[in-house]
mmCIF file of C-alpha atoms in Angstrom:
data_model
loop_
_atom_site.group_PDB
_atom_site.id
_atom_site.type_symbol
_atom_site.label_atom_id
_atom_site.label_comp_id
_atom_site.label_asym_id
_atom_site.label_seq_id
_atom_site.Cartn_x
_atom_site.Cartn_y
_atom_site.Cartn_z
ATOM 1 C CA UNK A 1 15.532 -1.318 1.254
ATOM 2 C CA UNK A 2 18.177 -2.176 3.829
ATOM 3 C CA UNK A 3 16.609 -0.168 6.652
ATOM 4 C CA UNK A 4 13.128 -1.755 6.257
ATOM 5 C CA UNK A 5 11.777 -4.856 7.956
ATOM 6 C CA UNK A 6 9.577 -7.462 6.347
ATOM 7 C CA UNK A 7 6.023 -6.215 6.829
ATOM 8 C CA UNK A 8 4.674 -6.916 3.359
ATOM 9 C CA UNK A 9 1.689 -9.292 3.644
ATOM 10 C CA UNK A 10 0.450 -10.964 0.435
ATOM 11 C CA UNK A 11 3.178 -9.341 -1.652
ATOM 12 C CA UNK A 12 4.551 -12.661 -2.874
ATOM 13 C CA UNK A 13 1.079 -13.679 -4.065
ATOM 14 C CA UNK A 14 0.598 -10.402 -5.942
ATOM 15 C CA UNK A 15 4.015 -10.721 -7.576
ATOM 16 C CA UNK A 16 3.279 -14.331 -8.561
ATOM 17 C CA UNK A 17 0.012 -13.275 -10.213
ATOM 18 C CA UNK A 18 1.847 -10.503 -12.054
ATOM 19 C CA UNK A 19 4.525 -12.943 -13.262
ATOM 20 C CA UNK A 20 1.819 -15.329 -14.493
ATOM 21 C CA UNK A 21 0.093 -12.532 -16.395
ATOM 22 C CA UNK A 22 3.311 -11.304 -18.017
ATOM 23 C CA UNK A 23 4.484 -14.821 -18.936
ATOM 24 C CA UNK A 24 1.134 -16.047 -20.309
ATOM 25 C CA UNK A 25 -1.138 -13.078 -21.106
ATOM 26 C CA UNK A 26 -3.346 -15.206 -23.378
ATOM 27 C CA UNK A 27 -4.005 -17.715 -20.604
ATOM 28 C CA UNK A 28 -3.891 -15.771 -17.350
ATOM 29 C CA UNK A 29 -5.692 -12.693 -16.147
ATOM 30 C CA UNK A 30 -4.632 -10.125 -13.611
ATOM 31 C CA UNK A 31 -6.457 -9.324 -10.409
ATOM 32 C CA UNK A 32 -7.308 -6.345 -8.233
ATOM 33 C CA UNK A 33 -6.144 -5.916 -4.645
ATOM 34 C CA UNK A 34 -7.174 -3.395 -1.999
ATOM 35 C CA UNK A 35 -4.349 -2.367 0.336
ATOM 36 C CA UNK A 36 -5.921 -1.075 3.547
ATOM 37 C CA UNK A 37 -4.380 0.437 6.659
ATOM 38 C CA UNK A 38 -4.436 3.336 9.068
ATOM 39 C CA UNK A 39 -2.254 6.374 8.533
ATOM 40 C CA UNK A 40 1.365 5.336 9.088
ATOM 41 C CA UNK A 41 0.670 1.609 8.777
ATOM 42 C CA UNK A 42 3.056 1.295 5.831
ATOM 43 C CA UNK A 43 0.893 1.409 2.694
ATOM 44 C CA UNK A 44 3.291 3.599 0.725
ATOM 45 C CA UNK A 45 6.257 1.535 1.938
ATOM 46 C CA UNK A 46 4.464 -1.630 0.749
ATOM 47 C CA UNK A 47 3.999 0.004 -2.655
ATOM 48 C CA UNK A 48 7.647 1.122 -2.734
ATOM 49 C CA UNK A 49 8.725 -2.443 -2.035
ATOM 50 C CA UNK A 50 6.596 -4.167 -4.689
ATOM 51 C CA UNK A 51 7.784 -1.603 -7.224
ATOM 52 C CA UNK A 52 11.373 -2.378 -6.254
ATOM 53 C CA UNK A 53 10.951 -6.169 -6.375
ATOM 54 C CA UNK A 54 9.285 -6.598 -9.756
ATOM 55 C CA UNK A 55 10.952 -6.438 -13.149
ATOM 56 C CA UNK A 56 7.585 -6.179 -14.901
ATOM 57 C CA UNK A 57 6.229 -2.848 -16.197
ATOM 58 C CA UNK A 58 4.800 -0.699 -13.395
ATOM 59 C CA UNK A 59 2.591 2.374 -13.512
ATOM 60 C CA UNK A 60 2.325 4.228 -10.206
ATOM 61 C CA UNK A 61 -0.308 6.916 -9.749
ATOM 62 C CA UNK A 62 -0.376 8.954 -6.509
ATOM 63 C CA UNK A 63 -3.666 10.608 -5.608
ATOM 64 C CA UNK A 64 -2.751 13.400 -3.178
ATOM 65 C CA UNK A 65 -5.870 15.460 -3.960
ATOM 66 C CA UNK A 66 -9.558 14.737 -4.488
ATOM 67 C CA UNK A 67 -9.980 14.499 -8.270
ATOM 68 C CA UNK A 68 -13.239 14.896 -10.128
ATOM 69 C CA UNK A 69 -14.198 12.126 -12.557
ATOM 70 C CA UNK A 70 -12.717 14.165 -15.403
ATOM 71 C CA UNK A 71 -9.465 14.832 -13.511
ATOM 72 C CA UNK A 72 -9.157 11.156 -12.593
ATOM 73 C CA UNK A 73 -9.604 10.110 -16.212
ATOM 74 C CA UNK A 74 -6.936 12.616 -17.231
ATOM 75 C CA UNK A 75 -4.520 11.232 -14.616
ATOM 76 C CA UNK A 76 -5.127 7.693 -15.852
ATOM 77 C CA UNK A 77 -4.624 8.723 -19.492
ATOM 78 C CA UNK A 78 -1.386 10.568 -18.733
ATOM 79 C CA UNK A 79 0.042 7.749 -16.608
ATOM 80 C CA UNK A 80 -0.802 4.907 -18.984
ATOM 81 C CA UNK A 81 -0.004 6.598 -22.296
ATOM 82 C CA UNK A 82 -3.582 6.623 -23.548
ATOM 83 C CA UNK A 83 -4.459 9.129 -26.302
ATOM 84 C CA UNK A 84 -4.927 12.646 -25.002
ATOM 85 C CA UNK A 85 -8.559 13.574 -24.494
ATOM 86 C CA UNK A 86 -9.925 10.053 -25.052
ATOM 87 C CA UNK A 87 -13.049 9.086 -23.158
ATOM 88 C CA UNK A 88 -13.337 6.292 -20.606
ATOM 89 C CA UNK A 89 -14.268 3.637 -23.162
ATOM 90 C CA UNK A 90 -11.197 4.483 -25.232
ATOM 91 C CA UNK A 91 -9.038 4.448 -22.099
ATOM 92 C CA UNK A 92 -10.272 0.955 -21.256
ATOM 93 C CA UNK A 93 -9.628 -0.266 -24.790
ATOM 94 C CA UNK A 94 -6.126 1.223 -24.619
ATOM 95 C CA UNK A 95 -5.383 -0.704 -21.410
ATOM 96 C CA UNK A 96 -6.763 -3.921 -22.874
ATOM 97 C CA UNK A 97 -4.488 -3.554 -25.901
ATOM 98 C CA UNK A 98 -1.385 -2.661 -23.895
ATOM 99 C CA UNK A 99 1.313 -4.959 -22.514
ATOM 100 C CA UNK A 100 0.582 -6.669 -19.185
ATOM 101 C CA UNK A 101 1.559 -4.508 -16.258
ATOM 102 C CA UNK A 102 1.102 -3.610 -12.611
ATOM 103 C CA UNK A 103 -0.835 -0.407 -11.945
ATOM 104 C CA UNK A 104 -0.788 1.015 -8.426
ATOM 105 C CA UNK A 105 -2.909 3.867 -7.092
ATOM 106 C CA UNK A 106 -1.805 5.307 -3.751
ATOM 107 C CA UNK A 107 -4.339 7.341 -1.791
ATOM 108 C CA UNK A 108 -7.651 6.017 -3.080
ATOM 109 C CA UNK A 109 -9.456 7.410 -0.039
ATOM 110 C CA UNK A 110 -9.321 10.619 -2.080
ATOM 111 C CA UNK A 111 -11.709 9.112 -4.633
ATOM 112 C CA UNK A 112 -14.700 9.669 -2.385
ATOM 113 C CA UNK A 113 -16.502 12.182 -0.229
ATOM 114 C CA UNK A 114 -19.269 11.474 2.256
ATOM 115 C CA UNK A 115 -21.806 13.441 0.240
ATOM 116 C CA UNK A 116 -24.374 12.981 -2.509
ATOM 117 C CA UNK A 117 -22.435 11.884 -5.590
ATOM 118 C CA UNK A 118 -19.271 11.748 -3.529
ATOM 119 C CA UNK A 119 -18.310 8.270 -4.704
ATOM 120 C CA UNK A 120 -18.538 8.968 -8.447
ATOM 121 C CA UNK A 121 -14.720 9.067 -8.928
ATOM 122 C CA UNK A 122 -14.448 5.760 -7.032
ATOM 123 C CA UNK A 123 -17.151 4.188 -9.189
ATOM 124 C CA UNK A 124 -15.408 5.478 -12.321
ATOM 125 C CA UNK A 125 -12.151 3.919 -11.128
ATOM 126 C CA UNK A 126 -13.768 0.585 -10.363
ATOM 127 C CA UNK A 127 -15.369 0.500 -13.814
ATOM 128 C CA UNK A 128 -11.909 0.829 -15.339
ATOM 129 C CA UNK A 129 -10.446 -1.787 -12.967
ATOM 130 C CA UNK A 130 -13.201 -4.359 -13.483
ATOM 131 C CA UNK A 131 -12.902 -4.216 -17.282
ATOM 132 C CA UNK A 132 -9.108 -4.293 -17.626
ATOM 133 C CA UNK A 133 -7.895 -7.149 -15.427
ATOM 134 C CA UNK A 134 -7.219 -9.136 -18.589
ATOM 135 C CA UNK A 135 -4.026 -7.089 -18.897
ATOM 136 C CA UNK A 136 -3.490 -5.472 -15.516
ATOM 137 C CA UNK A 137 -2.766 -6.411 -11.914
ATOM 138 C CA UNK A 138 -4.243 -3.537 -9.897
ATOM 139 C CA UNK A 139 -3.295 -2.477 -6.363
ATOM 140 C CA UNK A 140 -5.354 0.338 -4.827
ATOM 141 C CA UNK A 141 -4.499 1.656 -1.366
ATOM 142 C CA UNK A 142 -7.162 3.000 1.019
ATOM 143 C CA UNK A 143 -7.136 4.457 4.491
ATOM 144 C CA UNK A 144 -8.823 2.262 7.088
ATOM 145 C CA UNK A 145 -11.765 4.585 7.709
ATOM 146 C CA UNK A 146 -12.417 5.223 4.019
ATOM 147 C CA UNK A 147 -12.498 1.482 3.441
ATOM 148 C CA UNK A 148 -15.000 0.991 6.268
ATOM 149 C CA UNK A 149 -17.188 3.665 4.665
ATOM 150 C CA UNK A 150 -17.055 1.853 1.316
ATOM 151 C CA UNK A 151 -17.904 -1.475 2.916
ATOM 152 C CA UNK A 152 -20.921 0.071 4.636
ATOM 153 C CA UNK A 153 -22.060 1.923 1.519
ATOM 154 C CA UNK A 154 -21.789 -1.088 -0.782
ATOM 155 C CA UNK A 155 -22.759 -3.686 1.824
ATOM 156 C CA UNK A 156 -19.417 -5.474 1.609
ATOM 157 C CA UNK A 157 -19.586 -5.889 -2.175
ATOM 158 C CA UNK A 158 -16.374 -5.090 -4.006
ATOM 159 C CA UNK A 159 -14.394 -6.210 -7.035
ATOM 160 C CA UNK A 160 -11.164 -7.017 -5.218
ATOM 161 C CA UNK A 161 -9.637 -10.467 -5.178
ATOM 162 C CA UNK A 162 -8.191 -9.797 -1.730
ATOM 163 C CA UNK A 163 -8.183 -7.076 0.876
ATOM 164 C CA UNK A 164 -4.610 -6.789 2.151
ATOM 165 C CA UNK A 165 -4.819 -5.366 5.663
ATOM 166 C CA UNK A 166 -1.859 -3.651 7.274
ATOM 167 C CA UNK A 167 -2.455 -3.736 11.012
ATOM 168 C CA UNK A 168 -0.910 -1.673 13.756
ATOM 169 C CA UNK A 169 2.778 -2.186 14.384
ATOM 170 C CA UNK A 170 3.596 -4.291 17.429
ATOM 171 C CA UNK A 171 6.245 -3.233 19.950
ATOM 172 C CA UNK A 172 8.455 -6.055 18.675
ATOM 173 C CA UNK A 173 8.223 -4.778 15.100
ATOM 174 C CA UNK A 174 9.082 -1.255 16.237
ATOM 175 C CA UNK A 175 12.077 -2.595 18.182
ATOM 176 C CA UNK A 176 13.324 -4.507 15.137
ATOM 177 C CA UNK A 177 12.890 -1.456 12.925
ATOM 178 C CA UNK A 178 14.867 0.787 15.306
ATOM 179 C CA UNK A 179 17.626 -1.798 15.746
ATOM 180 C CA UNK A 180 17.931 -2.376 11.995
ATOM 181 C CA UNK A 181 18.088 1.309 11.154
ATOM 182 C CA UNK A 182 20.648 1.969 13.862
ATOM 183 C CA UNK A 183 22.714 -0.934 12.532
ATOM 184 C CA UNK A 184 22.406 0.454 9.024
ATOM 185 C CA UNK A 185 24.175 3.681 10.054
ATOM 186 C CA UNK A 186 26.523 1.830 12.454
ATOM 187 C CA UNK A 187 25.114 3.637 15.474
ATOM 188 C CA UNK A 188 24.787 2.003 18.876
ATOM 189 C CA UNK A 189 21.858 3.000 21.065
ATOM 190 C CA UNK A 190 22.482 2.941 24.810
ATOM 191 C CA UNK A 191 19.852 3.279 27.520
ATOM 192 C CA UNK A 192 22.068 3.520 30.604
ATOM 193 C CA UNK A 193 21.295 7.175 31.260
ATOM 194 C CA UNK A 194 17.564 6.501 31.119
ATOM 195 C CA UNK A 195 17.648 4.133 34.095
ATOM 196 C CA UNK A 196 16.225 6.271 36.893
ATOM 197 C CA UNK A 197 17.135 4.106 39.905
ATOM 198 C CA UNK A 198 20.851 3.443 39.963
ATOM 199 C CA UNK A 199 21.300 -0.234 40.803
ATOM 200 C CA UNK A 200 24.141 -2.650 40.189
ATOM 201 C CA UNK A 201 24.711 -6.126 38.761
ATOM 202 C CA UNK A 202 21.831 -8.167 37.485
ATOM 203 C CA UNK A 203 19.341 -5.671 38.879
ATOM 204 C CA UNK A 204 20.838 -3.017 36.632
ATOM 205 C CA UNK A 205 20.729 -5.360 33.625
ATOM 206 C CA UNK A 206 17.063 -6.087 34.294
ATOM 207 C CA UNK A 207 16.298 -2.387 34.717
ATOM 208 C CA UNK A 208 18.071 -1.699 31.418
ATOM 209 C CA UNK A 209 15.908 -4.259 29.598
ATOM 210 C CA UNK A 210 12.738 -2.749 31.087
ATOM 211 C CA UNK A 211 13.834 0.773 30.173
ATOM 212 C CA UNK A 212 14.589 -0.232 26.585
ATOM 213 C CA UNK A 213 11.177 -1.853 26.329
ATOM 214 C CA UNK A 214 9.418 1.253 27.623
ATOM 215 C CA UNK A 215 11.403 3.429 25.209
ATOM 216 C CA UNK A 216 10.362 1.303 22.240
#
């Protein structure tokens, strides 16, 4: 993606694990990764990028709504080509018998509610994940606050090899993103008219730098 900047932590490691699994499925196993960040931190962009980079089979499952256990199982069956109407055990056996692949779920904060029984879809998902890493590299994305709730509820216990955290964007990263996107469309940003105090020479140059920084 020409207008993106490199903000893809741990992606190379995930891709390497996927390559190992595809090249030697009888020797290697996949892993499960939690991709965690606040709204707008770049989780979906991270997923877009890993999907673009790999040549291995990819299944991508968005979770825009809050599915019940039954609805989640149906989504997994439809996305992975499992037999229609099969139960969870049959779904797991289908994944174990399938070719090695990457499976990504975007929006896993929708697998839970802060209520009695509210984490049943999440627990269903983790049962599938924990029993199919022989053939699958899993990436599940969570909002920051949902992840904190899970950590508190399960006392920090999870099945993920790594928690990939996407932190807040720094001002420097934002500046690079703006500059790269403007360059992509061959558009030159100028800040001259935003300088409030009209000064000349080096004072104006310094004021221009400060104004650009405040804008970013």
